């Protein structure tokens, strides 16, 4: 079976229950039909760069506040975003060529 890749992301400075968040991200990823990958804990790359390097189609977050607004915008250049609670979807930015 060929699954698309989802990148799980938890900001441990914000999460009050990281094990619970991780389980909920796994559940949502499985429900949506994605194979979940996690970041290298030692990585200093931005989330957008890590998701791009993982060739992820989707980033799954426990909640929108796990990314800053600027990082959320950067990730949306690369992938779609899904959040567990509240259940939200953010589509990646689409670029259209304007002109004749």
Coordinates of C-alpha atoms in Angstrom, one line a residue:
X1 CA 0.0 0.0 0.0
X2 CA 1.3 3.4 -0.9
X3 CA 0.6 6.1 1.7
X4 CA 1.2 9.8 1.5
X5 CA 3.4 11.2 4.2
X6 CA 2.3 13.4 7.1
X7 CA 4.7 15.2 9.3
X8 CA 3.8 15.3 13.0
X9 CA 4.8 18.4 15.0
X10 CA 4.5 19.2 18.7
X11 CA 5.9 22.3 20.3
X12 CA 7.0 20.9 23.6
X13 CA 7.2 24.4 25.2
X14 CA 3.4 24.7 24.6
X15 CA 2.1 21.2 25.0
X16 CA 0.8 20.3 28.5
X17 CA 0.4 16.6 27.6
X18 CA 2.9 15.7 24.8
X19 CA 2.2 11.9 25.0
X20 CA -1.6 12.7 24.6
X21 CA -0.9 15.1 21.7
X22 CA 1.3 12.5 20.0
X23 CA -1.4 9.8 20.3
X24 CA -4.0 12.2 18.9
X25 CA -1.8 13.1 15.9
X26 CA -1.2 9.4 15.2
X27 CA -5.0 8.8 15.3
X28 CA -5.8 11.7 13.0
X29 CA -3.0 10.7 10.6
X30 CA -4.2 7.1 10.5
X31 CA -7.8 8.3 10.0
X32 CA -6.8 10.5 7.1
X33 CA -4.8 7.7 5.5
X34 CA -1.3 9.1 6.0
X35 CA 2.0 7.5 7.0
X36 CA 3.3 9.6 9.9
X37 CA 6.9 10.7 10.3
X38 CA 8.4 12.8 13.1
X39 CA 11.2 15.3 13.2
X40 CA 14.7 14.6 14.4
X41 CA 14.8 15.9 17.9
X42 CA 18.2 17.4 17.3
X43 CA 17.2 19.3 14.1
X44 CA 17.5 23.1 14.1
X45 CA 15.7 23.5 10.8
X46 CA 12.3 25.3 10.6
X47 CA 9.2 23.1 10.5
X48 CA 8.6 24.1 6.9
X49 CA 12.1 22.9 5.9
X50 CA 11.8 19.7 7.8
X51 CA 8.4 18.9 6.2
X52 CA 9.9 19.7 2.8
X53 CA 12.9 17.4 3.4
X54 CA 10.5 14.6 4.6
X55 CA 8.5 15.1 1.3
X56 CA 5.4 15.4 3.5
X57 CA 2.1 16.3 1.9
X58 CA 0.6 17.4 5.3
X59 CA 1.7 18.7 8.7
X60 CA -0.4 17.6 11.6
X61 CA -0.4 19.8 14.8
X62 CA -2.2 19.3 18.1
X63 CA -3.5 22.9 17.9
X64 CA -2.8 26.0 15.8
X65 CA -0.7 27.6 18.5
X66 CA 2.0 25.0 18.1
X67 CA 3.3 27.2 15.2
X68 CA 3.8 30.9 15.2
X69 CA 1.9 32.9 12.5
X70 CA 5.0 33.3 10.5
X71 CA 5.9 29.6 10.7
X72 CA 2.3 28.7 9.9
X73 CA 2.6 30.8 6.7
X74 CA 5.9 29.2 5.8
X75 CA 4.6 25.7 6.2
X76 CA 1.6 26.6 4.1
X77 CA 4.0 27.3 1.2
X78 CA 5.0 23.6 1.4
X79 CA 2.2 21.5 2.7
X80 CA -1.4 21.4 3.9
X81 CA -1.9 21.7 7.7
X82 CA -4.4 19.8 9.9
X83 CA -5.0 20.4 13.6
X84 CA -6.5 18.0 16.1
X85 CA -8.2 20.4 18.4
X86 CA -9.9 22.4 17.2
X87 CA -10.3 20.3 14.1
X88 CA -9.1 22.7 11.4
X89 CA -7.7 22.4 7.9
X90 CA -5.4 24.9 6.3
X91 CA -4.7 24.4 2.6
X92 CA -1.3 25.1 1.2
X93 CA -1.0 28.4 -0.7
X94 CA -1.7 28.0 -4.4
X95 CA 0.1 30.3 -6.8
X96 CA -1.4 31.2 -10.1
X97 CA 0.3 32.9 -13.0
X98 CA -1.4 36.2 -13.9
X99 CA -1.0 37.5 -17.3
X100 CA -1.9 37.0 -21.0

